[in-house]
PDB file of C-alpha atoms in Angstrom:
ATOM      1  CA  UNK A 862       0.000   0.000   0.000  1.00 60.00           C
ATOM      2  CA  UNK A 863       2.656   2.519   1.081  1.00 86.00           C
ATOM      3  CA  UNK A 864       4.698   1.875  -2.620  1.00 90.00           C
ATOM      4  CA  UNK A 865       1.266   2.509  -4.307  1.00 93.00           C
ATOM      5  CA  UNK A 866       0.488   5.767  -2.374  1.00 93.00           C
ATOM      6  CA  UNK A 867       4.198   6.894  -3.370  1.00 94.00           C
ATOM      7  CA  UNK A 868       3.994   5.826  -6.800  1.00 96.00           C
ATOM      8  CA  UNK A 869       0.716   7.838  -7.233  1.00 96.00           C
ATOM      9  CA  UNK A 870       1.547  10.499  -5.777  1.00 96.00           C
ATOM     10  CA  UNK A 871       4.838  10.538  -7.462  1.00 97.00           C
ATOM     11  CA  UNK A 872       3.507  10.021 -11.075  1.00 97.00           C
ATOM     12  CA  UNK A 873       0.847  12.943 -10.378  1.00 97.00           C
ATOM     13  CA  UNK A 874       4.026  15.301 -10.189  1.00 97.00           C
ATOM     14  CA  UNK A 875       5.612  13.915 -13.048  1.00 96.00           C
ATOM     15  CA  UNK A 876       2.619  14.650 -14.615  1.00 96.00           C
ATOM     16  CA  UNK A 877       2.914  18.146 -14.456  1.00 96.00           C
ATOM     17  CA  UNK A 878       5.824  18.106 -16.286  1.00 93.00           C
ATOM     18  CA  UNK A 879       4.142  16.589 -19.156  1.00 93.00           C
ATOM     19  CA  UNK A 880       0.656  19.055 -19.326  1.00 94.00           C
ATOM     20  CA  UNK A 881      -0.418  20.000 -22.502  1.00 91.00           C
ATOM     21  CA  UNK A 882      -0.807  23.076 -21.483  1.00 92.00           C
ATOM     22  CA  UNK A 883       1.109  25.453 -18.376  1.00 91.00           C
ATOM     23  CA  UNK A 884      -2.591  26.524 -16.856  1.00 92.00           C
ATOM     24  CA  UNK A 885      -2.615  22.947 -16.292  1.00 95.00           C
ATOM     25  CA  UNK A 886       0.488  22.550 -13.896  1.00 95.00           C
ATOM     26  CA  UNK A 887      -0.787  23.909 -10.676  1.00 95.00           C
ATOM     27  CA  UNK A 888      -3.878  21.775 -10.350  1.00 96.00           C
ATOM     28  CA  UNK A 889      -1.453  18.767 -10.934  1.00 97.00           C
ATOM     29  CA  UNK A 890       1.003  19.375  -8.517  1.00 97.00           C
ATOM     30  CA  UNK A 891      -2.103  20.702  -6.004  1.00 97.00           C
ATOM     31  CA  UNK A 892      -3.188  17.043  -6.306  1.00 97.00           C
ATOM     32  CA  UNK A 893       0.492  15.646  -5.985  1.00 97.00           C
ATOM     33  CA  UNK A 894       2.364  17.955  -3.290  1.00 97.00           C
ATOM     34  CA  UNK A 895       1.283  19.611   0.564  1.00 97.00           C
ATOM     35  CA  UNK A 896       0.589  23.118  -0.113  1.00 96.00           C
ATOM     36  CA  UNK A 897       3.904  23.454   3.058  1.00 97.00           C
ATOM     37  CA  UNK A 898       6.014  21.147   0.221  1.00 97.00           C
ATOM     38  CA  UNK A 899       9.763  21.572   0.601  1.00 97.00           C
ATOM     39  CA  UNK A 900      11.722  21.745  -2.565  1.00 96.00           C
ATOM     40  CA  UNK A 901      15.440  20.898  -2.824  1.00 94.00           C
ATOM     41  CA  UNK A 902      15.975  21.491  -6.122  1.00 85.00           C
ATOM     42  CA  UNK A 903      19.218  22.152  -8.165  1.00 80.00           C
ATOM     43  CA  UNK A 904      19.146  25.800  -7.255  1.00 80.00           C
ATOM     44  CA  UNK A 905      18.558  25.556  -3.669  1.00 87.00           C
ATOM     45  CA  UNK A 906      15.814  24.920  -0.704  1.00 94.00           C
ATOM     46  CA  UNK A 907      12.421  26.604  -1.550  1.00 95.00           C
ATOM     47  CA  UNK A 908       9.069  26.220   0.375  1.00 96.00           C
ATOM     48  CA  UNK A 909       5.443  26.202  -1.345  1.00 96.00           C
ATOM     49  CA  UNK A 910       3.494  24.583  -4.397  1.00 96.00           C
ATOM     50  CA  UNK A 911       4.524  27.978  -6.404  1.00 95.00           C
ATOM     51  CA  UNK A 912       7.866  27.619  -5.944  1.00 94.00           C
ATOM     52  CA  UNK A 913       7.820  24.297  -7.240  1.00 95.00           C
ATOM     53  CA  UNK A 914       5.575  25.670 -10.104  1.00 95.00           C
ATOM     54  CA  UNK A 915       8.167  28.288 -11.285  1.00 93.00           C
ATOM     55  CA  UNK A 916      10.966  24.920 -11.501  1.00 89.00           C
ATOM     56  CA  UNK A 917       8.225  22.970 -13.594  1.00 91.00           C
ATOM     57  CA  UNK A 918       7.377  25.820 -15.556  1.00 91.00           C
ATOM     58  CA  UNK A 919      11.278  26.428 -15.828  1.00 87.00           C
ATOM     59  CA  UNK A 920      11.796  23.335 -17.565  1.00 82.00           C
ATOM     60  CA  UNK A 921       8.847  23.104 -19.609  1.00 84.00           C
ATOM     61  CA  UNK A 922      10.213  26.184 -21.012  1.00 83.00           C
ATOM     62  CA  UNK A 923      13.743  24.985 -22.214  1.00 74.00           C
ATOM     63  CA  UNK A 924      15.557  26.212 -25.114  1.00 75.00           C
ATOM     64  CA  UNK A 925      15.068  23.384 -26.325  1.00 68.00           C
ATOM     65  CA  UNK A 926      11.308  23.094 -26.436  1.00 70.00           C
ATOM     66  CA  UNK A 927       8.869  21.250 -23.904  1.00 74.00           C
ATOM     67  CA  UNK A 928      10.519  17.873 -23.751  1.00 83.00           C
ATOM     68  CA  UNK A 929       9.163  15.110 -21.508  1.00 88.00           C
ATOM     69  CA  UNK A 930       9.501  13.517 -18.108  1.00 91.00           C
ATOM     70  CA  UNK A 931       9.371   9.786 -17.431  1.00 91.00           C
ATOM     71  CA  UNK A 932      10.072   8.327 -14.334  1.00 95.00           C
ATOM     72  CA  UNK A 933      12.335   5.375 -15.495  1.00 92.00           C
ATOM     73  CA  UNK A 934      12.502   3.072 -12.340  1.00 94.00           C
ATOM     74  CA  UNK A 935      10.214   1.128  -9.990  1.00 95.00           C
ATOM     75  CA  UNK A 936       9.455   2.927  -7.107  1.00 95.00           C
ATOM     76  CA  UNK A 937      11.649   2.213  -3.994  1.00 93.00           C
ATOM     77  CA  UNK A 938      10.676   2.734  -0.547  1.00 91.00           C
ATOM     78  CA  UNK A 939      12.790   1.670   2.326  1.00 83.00           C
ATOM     79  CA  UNK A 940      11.302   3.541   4.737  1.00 82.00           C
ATOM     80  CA  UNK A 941      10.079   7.275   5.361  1.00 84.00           C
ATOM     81  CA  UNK A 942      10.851   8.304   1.817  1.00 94.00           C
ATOM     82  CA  UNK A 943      10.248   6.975  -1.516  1.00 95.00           C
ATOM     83  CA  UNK A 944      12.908   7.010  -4.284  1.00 94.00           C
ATOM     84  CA  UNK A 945      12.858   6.703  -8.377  1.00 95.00           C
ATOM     85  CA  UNK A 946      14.606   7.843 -11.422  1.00 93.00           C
ATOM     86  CA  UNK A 947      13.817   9.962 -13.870  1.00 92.00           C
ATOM     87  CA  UNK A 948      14.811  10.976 -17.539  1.00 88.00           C
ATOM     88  CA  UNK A 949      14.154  14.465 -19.344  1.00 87.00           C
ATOM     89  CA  UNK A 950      14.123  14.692 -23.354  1.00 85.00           C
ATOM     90  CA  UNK A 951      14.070  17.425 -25.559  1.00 79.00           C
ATOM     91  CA  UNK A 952      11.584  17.448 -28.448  1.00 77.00           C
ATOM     92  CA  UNK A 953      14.763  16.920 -30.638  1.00 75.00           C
ATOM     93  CA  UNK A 954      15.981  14.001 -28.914  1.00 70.00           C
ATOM     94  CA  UNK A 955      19.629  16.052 -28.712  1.00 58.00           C
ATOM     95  CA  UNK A 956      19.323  16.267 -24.571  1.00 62.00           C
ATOM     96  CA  UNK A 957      18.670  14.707 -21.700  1.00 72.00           C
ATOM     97  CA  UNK A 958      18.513  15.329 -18.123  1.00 81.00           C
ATOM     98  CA  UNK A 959      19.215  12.542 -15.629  1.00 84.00           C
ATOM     99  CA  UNK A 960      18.090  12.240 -12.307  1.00 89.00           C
ATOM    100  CA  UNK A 961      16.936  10.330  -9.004  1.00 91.00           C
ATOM    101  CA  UNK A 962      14.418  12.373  -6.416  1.00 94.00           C
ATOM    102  CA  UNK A 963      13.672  11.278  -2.922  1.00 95.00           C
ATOM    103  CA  UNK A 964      10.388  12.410  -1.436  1.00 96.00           C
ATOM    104  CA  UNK A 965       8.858  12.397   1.124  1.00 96.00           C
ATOM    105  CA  UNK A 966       4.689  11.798   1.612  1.00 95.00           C
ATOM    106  CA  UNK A 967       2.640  12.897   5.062  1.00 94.00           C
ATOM    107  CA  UNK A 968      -1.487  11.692   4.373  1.00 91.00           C
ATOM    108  CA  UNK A 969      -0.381  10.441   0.909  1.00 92.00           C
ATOM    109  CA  UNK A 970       1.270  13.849  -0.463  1.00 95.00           C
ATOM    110  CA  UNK A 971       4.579  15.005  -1.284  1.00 96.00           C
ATOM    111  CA  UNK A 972       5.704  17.183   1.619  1.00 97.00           C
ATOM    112  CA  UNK A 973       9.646  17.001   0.447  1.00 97.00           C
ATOM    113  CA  UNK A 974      11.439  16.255  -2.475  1.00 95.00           C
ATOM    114  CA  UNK A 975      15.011  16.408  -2.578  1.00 95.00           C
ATOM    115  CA  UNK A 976      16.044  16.622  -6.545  1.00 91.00           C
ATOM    116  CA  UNK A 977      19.344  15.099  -7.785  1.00 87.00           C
ATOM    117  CA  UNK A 978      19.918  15.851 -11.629  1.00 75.00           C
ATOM    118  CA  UNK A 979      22.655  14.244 -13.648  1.00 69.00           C
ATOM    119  CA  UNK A 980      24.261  15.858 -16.393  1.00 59.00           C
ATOM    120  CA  UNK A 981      22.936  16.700 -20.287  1.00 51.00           C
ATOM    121  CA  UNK A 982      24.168  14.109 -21.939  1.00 50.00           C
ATOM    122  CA  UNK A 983      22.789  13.092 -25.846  1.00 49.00           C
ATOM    123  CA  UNK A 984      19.707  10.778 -25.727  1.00 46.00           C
ATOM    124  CA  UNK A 985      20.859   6.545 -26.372  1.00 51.00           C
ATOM    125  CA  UNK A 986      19.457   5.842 -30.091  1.00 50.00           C
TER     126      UNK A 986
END
């Protein structure tokens, strides 16, 4: 049960990532993160569902174009927090972002997520 809560509440996020549309990003990650959500992300420790917003909407908006989040493992939780990889791609297929995140879920929601990215690397063919 607790790997199913994660793995919803994780794949809700990843979600947002992936909206066809920005307008759509907040009620995603409303329905995936604690409005009191702590974000360790690549640029630092910020607090909120908005400040998580601006990182989505960050990426979403790459140079590149929209490109798309998968998570690419199982979900893995040992404990208190639940673990999984993830990939970014480019549109193009030129980039990709690697990562693992570790959250952490009070009454089935994301209250933490601690964000380790890889480097840009060309996509495998």
């Amino acid at each position: 049960m607790q790997e199913e809560t994660a793995r919803s509440a994780i794949d809700t996020f990843i979600s947002a990532f992936n909206a066809p549309e920005d307008s759509h990003v907040t009620a995603l990650l409303s329905r995936a993160l604690t409005s009191d959500v702590v974000f360790w992300g690549p640029l630092g420790r910020s607090e909120g569902i908005a400040a998580v917003e601006r990182f989505v909407l960050d990426l979403r908006r790459h140079p590149a174009g929209a490109g798309t989040m998968a998570r690419c493992s199982e979900v893995d939780v040992p404990g208190e927090w639940a673990r999984y990889r993830w990939t970014f791609a480019t549109p193009d297929g030129g980039l990709r972002l690697a990562g693992t995140d570790v959250v952490h879920l009070r009454r089935g929601l994301i209250d933490q997520v601690v964000v380790f990215a890889g480097e840009i690397a060309p996509l495998a063919p």
